[in-house]
Amino acid sequence: MLRLLCYQLLILLLCCSTLTRVSAQKINLPAAIRQLITQQCNVCNQLPPGQDSMVSRYFHQCHAALDSGNLDDGFKYASTITAITDSNSLAPRTLTVRFLKAKILYYKDFYKEALSEYLKLTAVPALDINIQANIYPNIGEIYLEQRQFNQSLEYFNLIQRRFFHLYEPVVARKILNNTGVCLLHLTRFEEAEDNFEKSIAIAEKLKDTTALVNSFLNTALLYDQQVRQKEAWRYLQRALALAKKASDLKIRSKVYLNFAIVEERTGHFEAALGYRKEYEQLEAQIANRDKIWELAEQEKKIAIQQQEYKLQILRQENKLREAELTRRRWQRNTFFVLSLFFLSCAGLIFYAYRQTSKRNRIIAEQNDKLELLNETKDQLFSIVAHDLRSPVNHLKINLSYLKDTLSRNKIREATALSENIEKISDNTYALLNNLLYWSLGQTGQLSLQRELHDANRIIAQVAYDFNAGAALKRISIINEVPEGMTFYADLNTAKIIFRNIIDNAIKYTHASGTITISAETVGNSCEVTVQDTGIGMDEKIIQAIYKRDTKRIQQDTAGSKSTGLGLWLVKAMTEKNGGALRITGSVGAGTRIVVCLPANEHYEGTESTHPGR
């Protein structure tokens, strides 16, 4: 307990020096802000008074009062301006007045009110960057003063990212030092050390003795908390050596006080007493600079007596602490036995909980499978109702017409109807085949036997089956797949993939069009491209197909409508073979579908994001 209290006292004494400000009444504003204020002041620019002549006059009186160090008058004029103007106004001069008002509150140590005003200003997008750069350090210092180190560090990091180049070296050093203090409190020692080193470098260039001593003390505390006593002691010695040469008695007394606290904490009470005496002497000189030496000596003697009394109290506390440690040791042993008992009980409870969770998980998995089956059933019924109803109805009508034409012995018309019936039957059979594979894939019953296949041969076989249908529309199918190129996939599903793509290309390509099939090896993937000169599709149709939106349909060149089941199946089969599907196209410019299949059995594909038509 005693060691913890000493640590806290040491941190407080060392780090509070970072935020200590001279209680001067004059606000030191950067040159950029002073120039901004002058540009906005009609009086300074000798401009004729306008409709807001009263505001202009008060604005001039406000910044003039601040320049003379009269913060009370400056606050009065700023408050008057905000009272007679629109509080929500984003006019540059109004924002500047609100900034000056918040700055006065900050210098008057009304941190809560200043923070509230600052945060409101930071929410204004049009706020001048120089004002922002002057606000954020104050917000960080207020949070640091309130010991809200995470919030303070957030603002100091923001400052270093966005505004650090705008600051003069004196301000930059203070920001780095404050950042280091926040990191020190958050025990992020390496980052704190980096910021303190940068602060020391700037202070050395500026030859700022007070800043150097403060940074040395903070660095010493950093190493002390990491139990790096040699480095800590070295920085304390550097601080002491520099403080001895300084004319600032206050910084010298602070160094001696820190030495006394460190020596007390490490048990070197005699040395601590010596440093404490030096500290008290310096404090006496500071408090009695009017040369009241007799009173100073008396106060010093009293302080030494008080310190000796404190040392006696510390010795007594050490004895009490040893007795307390003995009592706690007995309590710890008792607690250990009880802990074993409760842990055993907890283990039994946990085992029972795991068993229950396992049963619940099995039930949940079964429910998920039932939901998947129901979903597949609903989708299947929807497709059957939409895609099968129409061709069966057309088949029925054509059969009726065929019967009628045969009864009237119209052979030519009967032949045409029979060809149409054959085409409808082929399409219906292909649709049923797709439905079968799709339902097997959805329910996990599809079995794949993946092997190495020749891409040119498979494409040639599939394209041959469509030559007759393509010839009816005078569509050319060009196979440009290089010989010897291979892919690793299941043969049946690979044929289904290319059959559906080529079938789609014929359906959506006008007469005398072209379908070009090419392939290339990209890394470990064989990419087969089917490019048509058809009607193409827009992005909405692609997304609708990808989302399995049956409400989104497209007509082919013959006017037939489809829900896109073929490409649903193509996407599913491609991914089950470890590949991916890509599609590009636009309305009237054809469609380009790329099937990426593994070139060998060690390739792992990625799921396609645009499945296609």
XYZ file of N, CA, C and O in Angstrom, residues 77-169:
372
model
N -17.289 41.478 -23.630
C -17.608 41.858 -25.008
C -17.949 40.615 -25.860
O -18.860 40.664 -26.692
N -17.207 39.519 -25.674
C -17.491 38.304 -26.434
C -18.875 37.771 -26.102
O -19.631 37.341 -26.994
N -19.250 37.789 -24.824
C -20.575 37.320 -24.417
C -21.669 38.215 -24.977
O -22.748 37.734 -25.368
N -21.406 39.511 -25.035
C -22.402 40.447 -25.590
C -22.639 40.153 -27.069
O -23.779 40.146 -27.548
N -21.552 39.893 -27.806
C -21.687 39.606 -29.243
C -22.490 38.328 -29.452
O -23.395 38.279 -30.302
N -22.192 37.276 -28.709
C -22.923 36.016 -28.873
C -24.390 36.157 -28.462
O -25.251 35.428 -28.961
N -24.671 37.099 -27.566
C -26.057 37.292 -27.122
C -26.891 38.021 -28.172
O -28.088 37.749 -28.314
N -26.293 38.948 -28.921
C -27.059 39.749 -29.874
C -26.998 39.189 -31.293
O -27.590 39.751 -32.207
N -26.257 38.079 -31.483
C -26.179 37.455 -32.811
C -26.777 36.051 -32.742
O -27.048 35.518 -31.666
N -26.980 35.504 -33.904
C -27.541 34.151 -33.996
C -26.504 33.143 -33.506
O -25.391 33.072 -34.024
N -26.899 32.347 -32.488
C -25.957 31.390 -31.898
C -25.584 30.285 -32.882
O -24.546 29.638 -32.722
N -26.437 30.042 -33.888
C -26.173 28.996 -34.870
C -25.482 29.520 -36.130
O -25.308 28.787 -37.098
N -25.125 30.795 -36.112
C -24.495 31.390 -37.285
C -23.115 30.775 -37.521
O -22.352 30.523 -36.577
N -22.789 30.551 -38.795
C -21.486 30.016 -39.165
C -20.606 31.075 -39.817
O -19.642 30.748 -40.511
N -20.955 32.350 -39.601
C -20.150 33.437 -40.143
C -18.751 33.375 -39.529
O -18.604 33.084 -38.342
N -17.696 33.636 -40.314
C -16.329 33.515 -39.798
C -16.082 34.344 -38.543
O -15.448 33.875 -37.603
N -16.580 35.597 -38.520
C -16.315 36.433 -37.354
C -17.044 35.913 -36.113
O -16.517 35.965 -34.992
N -18.262 35.383 -36.300
C -19.000 34.808 -35.170
C -18.249 33.612 -34.597
O -18.158 33.432 -33.375
N -17.705 32.770 -35.486
C -16.928 31.619 -35.017
C -15.673 32.064 -34.277
O -15.282 31.455 -33.274
N -15.057 33.150 -34.750
C -13.866 33.657 -34.067
C -14.206 34.165 -32.674
O -13.452 33.944 -31.713
N -15.363 34.844 -32.543
C -15.786 35.334 -31.219
C -16.019 34.163 -30.268
O -15.618 34.191 -29.097
N -16.673 33.116 -30.759
C -16.914 31.938 -29.915
C -15.586 31.291 -29.495
O -15.441 30.817 -28.358
N -14.620 31.308 -30.396
C -13.297 30.774 -30.058
C -12.631 31.606 -28.969
O -12.069 31.072 -28.004
N -12.700 32.952 -29.099
C -12.079 33.818 -28.091
C -12.755 33.649 -26.730
O -12.086 33.627 -25.688
N -14.077 33.489 -26.736
C -14.800 33.289 -25.484
C -14.347 31.990 -24.814
O -14.109 31.948 -23.597
N -14.236 30.920 -25.578
C -13.796 29.641 -25.019
C -12.349 29.726 -24.536
O -11.993 29.146 -23.507
N -11.511 30.488 -25.258
C -10.115 30.636 -24.869
C -9.998 31.347 -23.528
O -9.171 30.979 -22.677
N -10.844 32.351 -23.325
C -10.822 33.080 -22.046
C -11.240 32.143 -20.918
O -10.632 32.130 -19.837
N -12.275 31.359 -21.141
C -12.712 30.395 -20.117
C -11.588 29.426 -19.775
O -11.401 29.058 -18.606
N -10.847 29.012 -20.785
C -9.742 28.081 -20.549
C -8.654 28.737 -19.704
O -8.143 28.143 -18.757
N -8.300 29.976 -20.019
C -7.257 30.670 -19.264
C -7.704 31.035 -17.850
O -6.884 31.198 -16.965
N -9.019 31.141 -17.668
C -9.550 31.433 -16.332
C -9.785 30.149 -15.532
O -10.361 30.172 -14.448
N -9.358 28.987 -16.103
C -9.457 27.677 -15.439
C -10.886 27.185 -15.286
O -11.163 26.315 -14.443
N -11.806 27.683 -16.108
C -13.164 27.126 -16.150
C -13.155 26.013 -17.223
O -13.672 26.172 -18.329
N -12.549 24.894 -16.844
C -12.286 23.852 -17.835
C -13.564 23.234 -18.396
O -13.663 22.936 -19.581
N -14.551 23.004 -17.547
C -15.781 22.360 -18.005
C -16.480 23.205 -19.054
O -16.908 22.722 -20.114
N -16.609 24.511 -18.776
C -17.287 25.407 -19.715
C -16.458 25.576 -20.995
O -17.014 25.603 -22.106
N -15.127 25.695 -20.826
C -14.264 25.848 -21.999
C -14.338 24.608 -22.893
O -14.423 24.712 -24.120
N -14.324 23.428 -22.276
C -14.398 22.189 -23.052
C -15.698 22.107 -23.834
O -15.722 21.706 -24.995
N -16.813 22.509 -23.202
C -18.105 22.478 -23.889
C -18.094 23.377 -25.126
O -18.555 22.990 -26.201
N -17.546 24.590 -24.983
C -17.491 25.523 -26.117
C -16.550 25.000 -27.213
O -16.849 25.088 -28.406
N -15.407 24.451 -26.799
C -14.452 23.925 -27.776
C -15.065 22.793 -28.599
O -14.898 22.720 -29.819
N -15.754 21.870 -27.931
C -16.340 20.728 -28.638
C -17.412 21.178 -29.617
O -17.570 20.588 -30.692
N -18.186 22.211 -29.268
C -19.176 22.735 -30.205
C -18.493 23.311 -31.441
O -18.968 23.151 -32.564
N -17.368 23.984 -31.226
C -16.663 24.581 -32.357
C -16.057 23.520 -33.272
O -16.061 23.657 -34.497
N -15.533 22.448 -32.694
C -14.922 21.405 -33.523
C -15.940 20.697 -34.407
O -15.562 20.040 -35.378
N -17.233 20.820 -34.070
C -18.275 20.196 -34.884
C -18.638 21.043 -36.099
O -19.447 20.619 -36.929
N -18.058 22.241 -36.220
C -18.358 23.143 -37.342
C -17.411 22.819 -38.497
O -16.188 22.950 -38.360
N -17.921 22.376 -39.645
C -17.028 21.986 -40.752
C -16.211 23.144 -41.311
O -15.092 22.947 -41.768
N -16.780 24.363 -41.297
C -16.122 25.494 -41.944
C -15.149 26.219 -41.026
O -14.679 27.309 -41.351
N -14.802 25.666 -39.870
C -13.924 26.334 -38.925
C -12.517 26.474 -39.505
O -11.988 25.542 -40.109
N -11.940 27.670 -39.326
C -10.611 27.944 -39.855
C -9.589 26.963 -39.281
O -9.621 26.620 -38.105
N -8.660 26.492 -40.130
C -7.714 25.464 -39.710
C -6.780 25.958 -38.611
O -6.379 25.197 -37.713
N -6.444 27.258 -38.626
C -5.567 27.789 -37.579
C -6.272 27.799 -36.222
O -5.654 27.566 -35.183
N -7.591 28.087 -36.236
C -8.351 28.027 -34.983
C -8.442 26.585 -34.504
O -8.299 26.299 -33.310
N -8.673 25.663 -35.430
C -8.706 24.247 -35.037
C -7.377 23.844 -34.392
O -7.358 23.172 -33.357
N -6.274 24.268 -35.020
C -4.959 23.899 -34.506
C -4.711 24.474 -33.124
O -3.929 23.919 -32.347
N -5.356 25.604 -32.783
C -5.188 26.205 -31.468
C -6.146 25.616 -30.441
O -5.876 25.640 -29.248
N -7.278 25.044 -30.909
C -8.278 24.489 -29.990
C -7.861 23.122 -29.490
O -7.936 22.816 -28.287
N -7.423 22.246 -30.396
C -7.202 20.843 -30.038
C -6.169 20.652 -28.924
O -6.355 19.788 -28.057
N -5.049 21.423 -28.883
C -4.136 21.256 -27.742
C -4.801 21.572 -26.405
O -4.548 20.899 -25.412
N -5.677 22.600 -26.381
C -6.380 22.935 -25.136
C -7.319 21.823 -24.704
O -7.431 21.491 -23.517
N -8.030 21.211 -25.698
C -8.933 20.105 -25.356
C -8.126 18.950 -24.774
O -8.507 18.353 -23.752
N -6.999 18.621 -25.401
C -6.168 17.541 -24.886
C -5.660 17.837 -23.482
O -5.633 16.950 -22.618
N -5.266 19.104 -23.215
C -4.763 19.463 -21.894
C -5.872 19.411 -20.840
O -5.626 19.019 -19.698
N -7.097 19.794 -21.226
C -8.214 19.728 -20.270
C -8.486 18.286 -19.887
O -8.651 17.958 -18.696
N -8.545 17.396 -20.867
C -8.757 15.979 -20.552
C -7.608 15.433 -19.716
O -7.812 14.603 -18.822
N -6.381 15.886 -19.996
C -5.243 15.445 -19.199
C -5.353 15.964 -17.771
O -5.058 15.238 -16.816
N -5.794 17.204 -17.612
C -5.999 17.775 -16.280
C -7.059 16.991 -15.515
O -6.956 16.810 -14.299
N -8.082 16.501 -16.247
C -9.158 15.720 -15.625
C -8.804 14.243 -15.515
O -9.642 13.430 -15.142
N -7.560 13.892 -15.909
C -7.042 12.516 -15.814
C -7.824 11.556 -16.698
O -7.936 10.361 -16.419
N -8.407 12.057 -17.770
C -9.055 11.216 -18.774
C -8.036 10.999 -19.901
O -8.076 11.641 -20.943
N -7.129 10.075 -19.649
C -5.934 9.965 -20.481
C -6.232 9.447 -21.879
O -5.569 9.842 -22.846
N -7.204 8.548 -22.024
C -7.522 8.020 -23.356
C -8.063 9.117 -24.265
O -7.659 9.235 -25.423
N -9.005 9.930 -23.721
C -9.550 11.022 -24.523
C -8.466 12.043 -24.855
O -8.391 12.557 -25.965
N -7.622 12.349 -23.849
C -6.547 13.308 -24.080
C -5.596 12.813 -25.168
O -5.232 13.551 -26.085
N -5.229 11.538 -25.092
C -4.304 10.977 -26.088
C -4.911 10.990 -27.478
O -4.226 11.207 -28.476
N -6.221 10.770 -27.571
C -6.895 10.785 -28.876
C -6.719 12.136 -29.555
O -6.436 12.216 -30.747
N -6.852 13.223 -28.786
C -6.711 14.555 -29.378
C -5.256 14.876 -29.694
O -4.955 15.478 -30.730
N -4.320 14.482 -28.833
C -2.924 14.758 -29.129
C -2.459 13.986 -30.361
O -1.652 14.488 -31.148
N -2.946 12.766 -30.548
C -2.621 12.018 -31.764
C -3.199 12.706 -32.996
O -2.566 12.774 -34.053
N -4.438 13.219 -32.873
C -5.055 13.947 -33.975
C -4.239 15.182 -34.323
O -4.026 15.504 -35.495
N -3.744 15.868 -33.300
C -2.930 17.064 -33.516
C -1.666 16.716 -34.297
O -1.300 17.396 -35.259
N -1.007 15.629 -33.887
C 0.244 15.262 -34.556
C 0.013 14.818 -35.994
O 0.879 14.984 -36.852
N -1.174 14.265 -36.289
C -1.459 13.847 -37.658
C -1.803 15.017 -38.573
O -1.418 15.027 -39.734
N -2.579 15.988 -38.055
C -3.166 16.989 -38.945
C -2.558 18.384 -38.823
O -2.492 19.128 -39.810
N -2.116 18.771 -37.632
C -1.764 20.177 -37.431
C -0.328 20.397 -36.974
O 0.062 21.538 -36.736
N 0.456 19.339 -36.806
C 1.743 19.494 -36.138
C 2.656 20.450 -36.896
O 3.477 21.145 -36.291
N 2.505 20.495 -38.217
C 3.377 21.355 -39.019
C 3.069 22.842 -38.828
O 3.861 23.691 -39.250
N 1.941 23.160 -38.200
C 1.544 24.561 -38.032
C 2.128 25.191 -36.779
O 2.076 26.410 -36.618
N 2.672 24.398 -35.851
C 3.066 24.915 -34.545
C 4.514 25.382 -34.527
O 5.385 24.838 -35.214
N 4.755 26.399 -33.692
C 6.108 26.821 -33.410
C 6.780 25.777 -32.519
O 6.101 24.990 -31.848
N 8.129 25.746 -32.473
C 8.816 24.713 -31.689
C 8.401 24.655 -30.225
O 8.315 23.578 -29.650
